[in-house]
CSV table of C-alpha atoms in Angstrom, one decimal:
chain,number,residue,atom,x,y,z
A,23,MET,CA,26.8,-119.2,-65.2
A,24,ALA,CA,30.3,-120.0,-64.0
A,25,GLU,CA,30.5,-116.6,-62.3
A,26,ARG,CA,27.3,-117.3,-60.4
A,27,LYS,CA,28.6,-120.7,-59.3
A,28,SER,CA,31.9,-119.1,-58.2
A,29,ASN,CA,30.0,-116.4,-56.2
A,30,ARG,CA,27.9,-119.1,-54.5
A,31,MET,CA,31.0,-121.1,-53.6
A,32,HIS,CA,32.6,-117.9,-52.2
A,33,VAL,CA,29.5,-117.1,-50.1
A,34,LEU,CA,29.4,-120.7,-48.7
A,35,LYS,CA,33.1,-120.5,-47.8
A,36,LEU,CA,32.5,-117.2,-46.0
A,37,ILE,CA,29.5,-118.6,-44.1
A,38,GLY,CA,31.6,-121.6,-43.2
A,39,THR,CA,34.4,-119.4,-41.9
A,40,VAL,CA,32.0,-117.3,-39.8
A,41,CYS,CA,30.5,-120.5,-38.3
A,42,ALA,CA,34.0,-121.9,-37.6
A,43,MET,CA,35.0,-118.6,-35.9
A,44,PHE,CA,31.8,-118.7,-33.8
A,45,VAL,CA,32.4,-122.3,-32.6
A,46,PHE,CA,36.1,-121.5,-32.0
A,47,GLY,CA,35.0,-118.5,-29.8
A,48,PHE,CA,33.0,-120.7,-27.6
A,49,ALA,CA,35.7,-123.4,-27.5
A,50,LEU,CA,38.3,-120.8,-26.2
A,51,VAL,CA,37.0,-120.7,-22.7
A,52,PRO,CA,37.3,-124.5,-22.0
A,53,LEU,CA,40.6,-124.6,-23.9
A,54,TYR,CA,41.9,-121.7,-21.8
A,55,ASP,CA,40.8,-123.5,-18.6
A,56,VAL,CA,42.6,-126.7,-19.7
A,57,LEU,CA,45.8,-124.6,-20.5
A,58,CYS,CA,45.7,-123.0,-17.1
A,59,ASP,CA,45.2,-126.3,-15.3
A,60,VAL,CA,48.1,-127.9,-17.2
A,61,THR,CA,50.6,-125.0,-17.0
A,62,GLY,CA,49.4,-123.4,-13.8
A,63,LEU,CA,48.8,-120.1,-15.4
A,64,ASN,CA,46.9,-117.7,-13.1
A,65,GLY,CA,47.7,-120.0,-10.2
A,66,ARG,CA,45.4,-122.7,-11.3
A,67,SER,CA,46.3,-126.3,-11.1
A,68,SER,CA,44.6,-129.7,-11.3
A,69,ASP,CA,42.1,-130.7,-8.6
A,70,ALA,CA,43.3,-134.3,-8.8
A,71,PHE,CA,45.6,-133.7,-5.7
A,72,ALA,CA,42.7,-132.6,-3.5
A,73,ALA,CA,40.9,-135.8,-4.4
A,74,SER,CA,43.6,-137.9,-2.8
A,75,SER,CA,42.8,-138.2,0.9
A,76,GLU,CA,46.3,-139.7,1.7
A,77,ARG,CA,48.0,-136.6,0.4
A,78,ALA,CA,45.4,-134.2,1.7
A,79,THR,CA,46.1,-135.3,5.2
A,80,GLY,CA,49.8,-134.7,4.7
A,81,SER,CA,50.8,-138.3,5.4
A,82,ALA,CA,52.9,-138.5,2.2
A,83,VAL,CA,55.7,-136.1,3.3
A,84,ASP,CA,59.0,-136.7,1.5
A,85,THR,CA,61.6,-135.9,4.2
A,86,SER,CA,64.4,-136.9,1.9
A,87,ARG,CA,64.4,-133.6,0.1
A,88,THR,CA,63.8,-129.9,0.6
A,89,VAL,CA,62.1,-127.4,-1.7
A,90,THR,CA,62.5,-123.6,-1.3
A,91,VAL,CA,59.3,-121.6,-2.0
A,92,GLU,CA,59.7,-117.9,-2.6
A,93,ILE,CA,56.7,-115.5,-2.2
A,94,VAL,CA,56.8,-112.4,-4.5
A,95,THR,CA,54.3,-109.6,-4.4
A,96,THR,CA,53.6,-106.7,-6.8
A,97,VAL,CA,50.9,-104.0,-7.1
A,98,ASN,CA,49.4,-103.4,-10.5
A,99,ALA,CA,49.5,-100.0,-12.0
A,100,SER,CA,51.2,-98.2,-9.1
A,101,ALA,CA,48.0,-98.2,-7.1
A,102,PRO,CA,48.3,-96.7,-3.6
A,103,TRP,CA,48.8,-100.0,-1.8
A,104,ALA,CA,51.5,-101.5,0.3
A,105,PHE,CA,51.6,-105.2,-0.6
A,106,ASP,CA,54.5,-107.2,0.8
A,107,ALA,CA,55.4,-110.8,1.6
A,108,VAL,CA,55.7,-111.3,5.4
A,109,THR,CA,57.0,-114.8,4.6
A,110,GLU,CA,59.4,-114.3,1.7
A,111,ARG,CA,61.0,-117.7,1.8
A,112,ILE,CA,60.0,-121.1,3.1
A,113,GLU,CA,61.9,-124.3,3.0
A,114,LEU,CA,59.7,-127.3,3.2
A,115,HIS,CA,59.5,-131.0,2.5
A,116,PRO,CA,57.2,-132.0,-0.3
A,117,GLY,CA,53.9,-133.1,1.0
A,118,GLU,CA,54.2,-130.9,4.1
A,119,PHE,CA,51.5,-128.2,4.6
A,120,VAL,CA,52.8,-124.7,5.4
A,121,THR,CA,51.4,-121.2,5.8
A,122,ALA,CA,52.9,-118.1,4.2
A,123,ARG,CA,51.6,-114.6,4.9
A,124,VAL,CA,51.4,-111.4,3.0
A,125,LEU,CA,50.6,-107.9,4.3
A,126,ALA,CA,48.3,-105.6,2.3
A,127,GLU,CA,47.5,-102.0,3.3
A,128,ASN,CA,45.1,-99.6,1.7
A,129,LEU,CA,47.0,-96.3,1.7
A,130,GLU,CA,44.0,-94.2,0.5
A,131,GLN,CA,41.4,-92.5,2.7
A,132,GLN,CA,38.5,-94.4,1.2
A,133,ALA,CA,37.4,-98.0,1.2
A,134,LYS,CA,38.8,-100.2,-1.6
A,135,THR,CA,38.3,-103.7,-3.0
A,136,VAL,CA,41.2,-105.7,-4.4
A,137,GLN,CA,42.1,-109.2,-5.6
A,138,ALA,CA,45.4,-110.9,-6.0
A,139,VAL,CA,46.1,-112.9,-9.1
A,140,PRO,CA,48.6,-115.7,-8.5
A,141,SER,CA,51.1,-117.4,-10.7
A,142,VAL,CA,53.7,-120.1,-10.1
A,143,LEU,CA,57.2,-120.4,-11.6
A,144,PRO,CA,58.7,-122.5,-13.1
A,145,TYR,CA,55.5,-123.3,-15.1
A,146,LYS,CA,56.2,-127.0,-14.8
A,147,ALA,CA,56.0,-126.8,-11.0
A,148,ALA,CA,52.6,-125.1,-11.0
A,149,ARG,CA,50.7,-128.4,-11.2
A,150,TYR,CA,52.5,-129.5,-8.0
A,151,VAL,CA,51.6,-126.5,-5.8
A,152,HIS,CA,48.3,-127.1,-4.1
A,153,LYS,CA,46.7,-124.3,-2.1
A,154,THR,CA,44.0,-125.3,0.4
A,155,ALA,CA,43.4,-121.7,1.5
A,156,CYS,CA,44.5,-118.5,-0.1
A,157,PHE,CA,43.6,-114.8,0.1
A,158,CYS,CA,43.8,-114.9,-3.7
A,159,PHE,CA,40.6,-117.0,-4.0
A,160,ASP,CA,38.3,-114.1,-3.1
A,161,GLN,CA,38.1,-110.3,-3.4
A,162,GLN,CA,39.3,-108.5,-0.3
A,163,SER,CA,37.6,-105.4,1.0
A,164,PHE,CA,39.7,-102.8,3.0
A,165,GLY,CA,38.5,-99.8,4.8
A,166,ALA,CA,40.4,-96.5,4.5
A,167,GLY,CA,43.9,-96.9,5.8
A,168,GLN,CA,43.2,-100.5,6.8
A,169,SER,CA,46.0,-103.1,6.7
A,170,ARG,CA,45.6,-106.9,7.0
A,171,GLU,CA,47.9,-109.9,7.1
A,172,MET,CA,46.5,-112.6,4.8
A,173,PRO,CA,47.5,-116.3,4.7
A,174,VAL,CA,48.1,-118.8,2.0
A,175,VAL,CA,48.1,-122.5,3.1
A,176,PHE,CA,49.7,-124.8,0.6
A,177,THR,CA,51.8,-127.9,0.0
A,178,VAL,CA,54.2,-129.0,-2.8
A,179,ASP,CA,53.3,-132.4,-4.2
A,180,PRO,CA,56.0,-135.0,-3.6
A,181,GLU,CA,55.8,-135.8,-7.3
A,182,LEU,CA,57.5,-132.5,-8.1
A,183,PRO,CA,60.3,-133.3,-10.5
A,184,ALA,CA,63.6,-133.7,-8.7
A,185,GLU,CA,65.4,-131.0,-10.8
A,186,VAL,CA,63.0,-128.3,-9.4
A,187,ASP,CA,64.3,-127.2,-6.0
A,188,THR,CA,63.0,-123.6,-6.0
A,189,VAL,CA,59.4,-122.6,-6.7
A,190,THR,CA,58.2,-119.0,-6.9
A,191,MET,CA,54.7,-118.1,-6.0
A,192,SER,CA,53.9,-114.6,-7.3
A,193,TYR,CA,50.9,-112.5,-6.5
A,194,THR,CA,49.9,-109.3,-8.3
A,195,LEU,CA,47.3,-107.1,-6.5
A,196,PHE,CA,44.6,-105.5,-8.7
A,197,GLU,CA,42.1,-102.9,-7.5
A,198,LEU,CA,38.5,-103.9,-8.2
A,199,THR,CA,36.6,-101.2,-6.3
A,200,ASP,CA,34.6,-100.0,-9.4
A,201,THR,CA,33.8,-103.6,-10.4
A,202,ALA,CA,32.7,-104.6,-6.9
A,203,ALA,CA,30.5,-101.5,-6.7
A,204,ALA,CA,28.9,-102.3,-10.0
A,205,LYS,CA,28.1,-105.9,-8.9
A,206,ALA,CA,26.5,-104.6,-5.7
A,207,ARG,CA,24.0,-102.6,-7.6
């Protein structure tokens, strides 16, 4: 009788564990989204800045200090692409909108689809970098041998901590040709 009660308790614990794992699996997506918004992972940051019309118009420019923004580009898995920052460094006043440009070139003789994945360093600065337009928002299709200069329009929030004087915006280019073709079917 005690063995049967022990088995029943063991089964209930296993069922509870499976249910907890199932719930945790569904909770991971919103938790990951919050983590990305807070830390700026994958170039994501809070939308609170965009809601502020005063800052969105650029009227809150802090001319008392300058921040250096570096643009770094890499290509994932040695794909046959040229991907370079045309604008490697920009010095700006927080609150000022600027445009940086990168150049991407498909070095193959067939059409390709790519997307750039952004990140911002240091991580604590990510929430203060606000992009209004970026080539990284969408997949980019290139014809055989085609090259294109692509912009990113952004500002650095005047609330950026004073100890941060350099921000690095990094973009890694991933090829998505097979994925894009599968979606089109």
